[in-house]
Short mmCIF file of C-alpha atoms and ligand atoms in Angstrom, two decimals:
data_model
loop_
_atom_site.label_atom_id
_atom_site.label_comp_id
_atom_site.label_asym_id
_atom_site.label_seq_id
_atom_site.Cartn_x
_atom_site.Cartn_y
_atom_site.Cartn_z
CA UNK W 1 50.59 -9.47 -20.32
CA UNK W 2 51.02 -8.04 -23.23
CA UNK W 3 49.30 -4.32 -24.68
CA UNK W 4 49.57 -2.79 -27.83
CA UNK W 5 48.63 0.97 -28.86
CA UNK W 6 47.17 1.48 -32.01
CA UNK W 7 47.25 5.57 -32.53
CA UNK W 8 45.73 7.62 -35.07
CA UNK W 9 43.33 10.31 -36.24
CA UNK W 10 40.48 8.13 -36.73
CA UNK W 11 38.14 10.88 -38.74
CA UNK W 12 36.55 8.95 -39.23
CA UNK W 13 37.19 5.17 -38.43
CA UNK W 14 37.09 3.06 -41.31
CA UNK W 15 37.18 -0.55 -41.95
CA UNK W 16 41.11 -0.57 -42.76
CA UNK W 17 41.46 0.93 -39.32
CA UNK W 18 39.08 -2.10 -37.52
CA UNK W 19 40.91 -5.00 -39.51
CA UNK W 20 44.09 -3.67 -38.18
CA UNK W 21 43.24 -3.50 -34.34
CA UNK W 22 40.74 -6.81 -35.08
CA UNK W 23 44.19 -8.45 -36.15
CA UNK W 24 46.02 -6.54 -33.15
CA UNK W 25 43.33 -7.51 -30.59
CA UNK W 26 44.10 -11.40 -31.45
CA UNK W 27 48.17 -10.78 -31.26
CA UNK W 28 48.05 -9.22 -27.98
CA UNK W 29 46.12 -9.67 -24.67
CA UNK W 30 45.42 -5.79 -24.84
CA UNK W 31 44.72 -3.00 -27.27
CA UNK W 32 44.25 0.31 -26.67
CA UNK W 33 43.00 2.26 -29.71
CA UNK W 34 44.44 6.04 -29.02
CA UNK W 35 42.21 8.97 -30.62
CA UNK W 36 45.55 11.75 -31.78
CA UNK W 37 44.30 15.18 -30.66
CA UNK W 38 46.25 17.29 -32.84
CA UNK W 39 45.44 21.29 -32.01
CA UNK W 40 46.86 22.62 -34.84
CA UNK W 41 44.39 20.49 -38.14
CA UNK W 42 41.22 20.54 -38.10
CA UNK W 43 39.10 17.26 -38.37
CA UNK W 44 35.61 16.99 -39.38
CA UNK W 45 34.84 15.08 -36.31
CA UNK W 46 35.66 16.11 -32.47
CA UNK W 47 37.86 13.51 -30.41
CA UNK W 48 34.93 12.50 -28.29
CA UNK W 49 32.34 12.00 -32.04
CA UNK W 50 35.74 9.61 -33.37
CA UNK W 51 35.97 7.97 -29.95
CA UNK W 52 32.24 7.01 -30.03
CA UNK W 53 32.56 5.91 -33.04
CA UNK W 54 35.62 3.67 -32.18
CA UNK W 55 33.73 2.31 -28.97
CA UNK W 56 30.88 1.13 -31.22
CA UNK W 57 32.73 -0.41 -33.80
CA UNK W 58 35.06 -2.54 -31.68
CA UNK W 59 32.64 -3.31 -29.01
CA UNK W 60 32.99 -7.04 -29.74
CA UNK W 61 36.71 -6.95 -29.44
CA UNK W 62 37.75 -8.28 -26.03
CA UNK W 63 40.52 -6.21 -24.46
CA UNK W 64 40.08 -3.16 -26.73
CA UNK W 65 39.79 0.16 -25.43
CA UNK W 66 39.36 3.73 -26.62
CA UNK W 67 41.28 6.85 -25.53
CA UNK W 68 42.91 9.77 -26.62
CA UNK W 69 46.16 11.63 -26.43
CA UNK W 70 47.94 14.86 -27.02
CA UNK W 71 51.42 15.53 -27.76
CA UNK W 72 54.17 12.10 -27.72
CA UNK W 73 52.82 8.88 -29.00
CA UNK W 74 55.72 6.91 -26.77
CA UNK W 75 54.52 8.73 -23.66
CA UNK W 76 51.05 7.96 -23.87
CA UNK W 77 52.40 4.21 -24.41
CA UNK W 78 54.54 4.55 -21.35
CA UNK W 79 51.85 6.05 -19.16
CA UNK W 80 49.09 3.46 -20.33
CA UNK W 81 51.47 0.63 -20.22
CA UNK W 82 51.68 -0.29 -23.89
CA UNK W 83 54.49 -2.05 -24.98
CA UNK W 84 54.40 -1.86 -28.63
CA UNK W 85 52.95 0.53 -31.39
CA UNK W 86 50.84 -1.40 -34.05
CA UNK W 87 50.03 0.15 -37.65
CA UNK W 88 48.90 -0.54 -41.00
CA UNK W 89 51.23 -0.47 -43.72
CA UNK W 90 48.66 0.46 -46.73
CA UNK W 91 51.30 0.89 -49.67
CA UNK W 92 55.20 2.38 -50.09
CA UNK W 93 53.81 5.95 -49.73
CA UNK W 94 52.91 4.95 -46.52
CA UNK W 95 56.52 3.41 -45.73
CA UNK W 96 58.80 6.57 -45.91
CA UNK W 97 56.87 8.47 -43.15
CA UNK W 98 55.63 4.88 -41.07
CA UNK W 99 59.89 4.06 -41.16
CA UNK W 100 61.12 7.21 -39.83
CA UNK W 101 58.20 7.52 -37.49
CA UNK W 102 59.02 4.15 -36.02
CA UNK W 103 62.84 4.77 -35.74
CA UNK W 104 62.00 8.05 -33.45
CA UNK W 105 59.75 6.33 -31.53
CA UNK W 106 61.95 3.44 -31.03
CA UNK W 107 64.46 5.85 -29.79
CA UNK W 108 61.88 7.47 -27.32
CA UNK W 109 61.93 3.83 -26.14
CA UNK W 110 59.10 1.82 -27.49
CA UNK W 111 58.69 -0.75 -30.45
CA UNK W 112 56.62 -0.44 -33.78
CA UNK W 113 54.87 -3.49 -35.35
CA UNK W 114 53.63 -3.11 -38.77
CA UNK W 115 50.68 -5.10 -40.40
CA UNK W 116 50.28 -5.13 -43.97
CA UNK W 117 46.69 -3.90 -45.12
CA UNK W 118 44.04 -6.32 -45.77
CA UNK W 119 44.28 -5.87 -50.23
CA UNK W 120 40.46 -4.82 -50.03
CA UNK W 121 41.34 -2.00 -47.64
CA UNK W 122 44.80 -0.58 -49.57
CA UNK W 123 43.18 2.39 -50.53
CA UNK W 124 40.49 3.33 -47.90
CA UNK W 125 41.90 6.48 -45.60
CA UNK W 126 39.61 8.70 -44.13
CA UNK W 127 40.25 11.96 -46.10
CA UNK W 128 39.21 10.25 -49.01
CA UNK W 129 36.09 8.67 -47.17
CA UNK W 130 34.87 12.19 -46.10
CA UNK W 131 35.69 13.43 -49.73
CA UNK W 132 33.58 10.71 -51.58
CA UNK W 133 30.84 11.20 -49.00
CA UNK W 134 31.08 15.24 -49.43
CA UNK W 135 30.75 14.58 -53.41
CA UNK W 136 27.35 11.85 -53.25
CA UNK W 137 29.59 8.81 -53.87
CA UNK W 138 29.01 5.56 -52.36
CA UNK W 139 31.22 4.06 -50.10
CA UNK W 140 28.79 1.56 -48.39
CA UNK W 141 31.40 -1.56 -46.86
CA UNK W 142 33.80 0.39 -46.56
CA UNK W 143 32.96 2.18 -42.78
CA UNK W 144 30.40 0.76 -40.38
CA UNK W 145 26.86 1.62 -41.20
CA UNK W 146 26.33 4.11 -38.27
CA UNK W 147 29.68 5.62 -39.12
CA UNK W 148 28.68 6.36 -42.79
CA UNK W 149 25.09 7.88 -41.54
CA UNK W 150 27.50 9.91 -39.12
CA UNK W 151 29.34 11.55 -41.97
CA UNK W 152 25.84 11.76 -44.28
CA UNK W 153 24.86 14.16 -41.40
CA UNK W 154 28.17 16.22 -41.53
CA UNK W 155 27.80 17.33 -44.74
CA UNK W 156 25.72 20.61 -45.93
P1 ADP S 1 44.23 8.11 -42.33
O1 ADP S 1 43.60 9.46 -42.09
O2 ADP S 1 45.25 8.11 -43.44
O3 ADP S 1 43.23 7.02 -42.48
P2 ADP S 1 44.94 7.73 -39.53
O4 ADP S 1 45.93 8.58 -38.83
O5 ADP S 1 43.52 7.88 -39.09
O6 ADP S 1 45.13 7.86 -41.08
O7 ADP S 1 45.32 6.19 -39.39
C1 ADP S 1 45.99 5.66 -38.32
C2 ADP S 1 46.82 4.50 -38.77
O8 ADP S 1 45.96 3.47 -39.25
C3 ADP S 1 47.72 4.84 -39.95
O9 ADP S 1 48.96 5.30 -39.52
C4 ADP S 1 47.85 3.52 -40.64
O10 ADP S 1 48.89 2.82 -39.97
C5 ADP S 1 46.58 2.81 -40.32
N1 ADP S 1 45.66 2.78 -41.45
C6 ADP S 1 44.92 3.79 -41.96
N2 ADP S 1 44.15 3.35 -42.98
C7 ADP S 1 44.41 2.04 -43.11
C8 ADP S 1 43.94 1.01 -43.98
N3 ADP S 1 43.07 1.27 -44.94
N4 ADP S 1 44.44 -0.23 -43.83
C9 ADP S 1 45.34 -0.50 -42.87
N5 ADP S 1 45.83 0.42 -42.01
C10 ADP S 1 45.37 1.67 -42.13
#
């Protein structure tokens, strides 16, 4: 049995984020998508609104599940199981911090595996989702429907 742990901040969850635990869900018998909850920056949406979200999105995906975490990545991994670390490698700004993230957690005892972005998806991150939305652009395809209404609602 194998279980991966795909962690991040998920504010919101885009469609970069589902390809890469879509492609993670059919590499491992397992996934557990793992919602960071970092005290100290402040996201537009709480853990439990970015978990929802998750939950609907990958609601198809056998063997996914949603949680969160505070504080070590590799601990939540030991304490849920997880044998491996899965991310999205978007570009080479992404590499620098990904690499030395990776190297520390391999120390700390568990594995990374990267995936490379799906090309369509290179640029998609959620700041800039929430920044096109904020400023009346259109990012249809590029989140779930619900999760764009979602951030339509956030705004003033
Ligand atoms: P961001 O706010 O930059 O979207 P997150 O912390 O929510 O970052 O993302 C979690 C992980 O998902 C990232 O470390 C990265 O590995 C991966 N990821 C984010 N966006 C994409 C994308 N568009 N394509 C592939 N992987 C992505």
């Amino acid at each position: 049995m194998t279980k991966a742990c795909c962690p991040g901040s998920f504010d919101p969850v885009t469609n970069g984020h589902l390809d890469v635990v879509e492609r993670a869900s059919r590499l491992f018998d397992e996934v557990v998508v793992a919602v960071l909850e970092n005290l100290n920056k402040r996201a537009l949406f709480s853990v439990e609104e970015r978990m929802e979200m998750l939950r609907e999105a990958t609601a198809h995906l056998e063997g996914v599940k949603v949680s969160s975490f505070q504080g070590l990545v590799t601990e939540f991994c030991k304490q849920e199981g997880a044998d491996v670390i899965v991310k999205g490698l978007r570009a080479v700004t992404d590499f620098d911090y990904e690499m030395q993230m990776a190297q520390m957690n391999k120390r700390m005892g568990v594995e990374t595996a990267f995936l490379a972005a799906k090309p369509d998806y290179t640029y998609l991150s959620s700041s800039l989702m929430r920044e096109v939305v904020a400023l009346g652009g259109d990012i249809d395809g590029l989140v779930p429907p619900f999760v764009l209404a979602r951030l339509k609602d956030k705004m003033p």
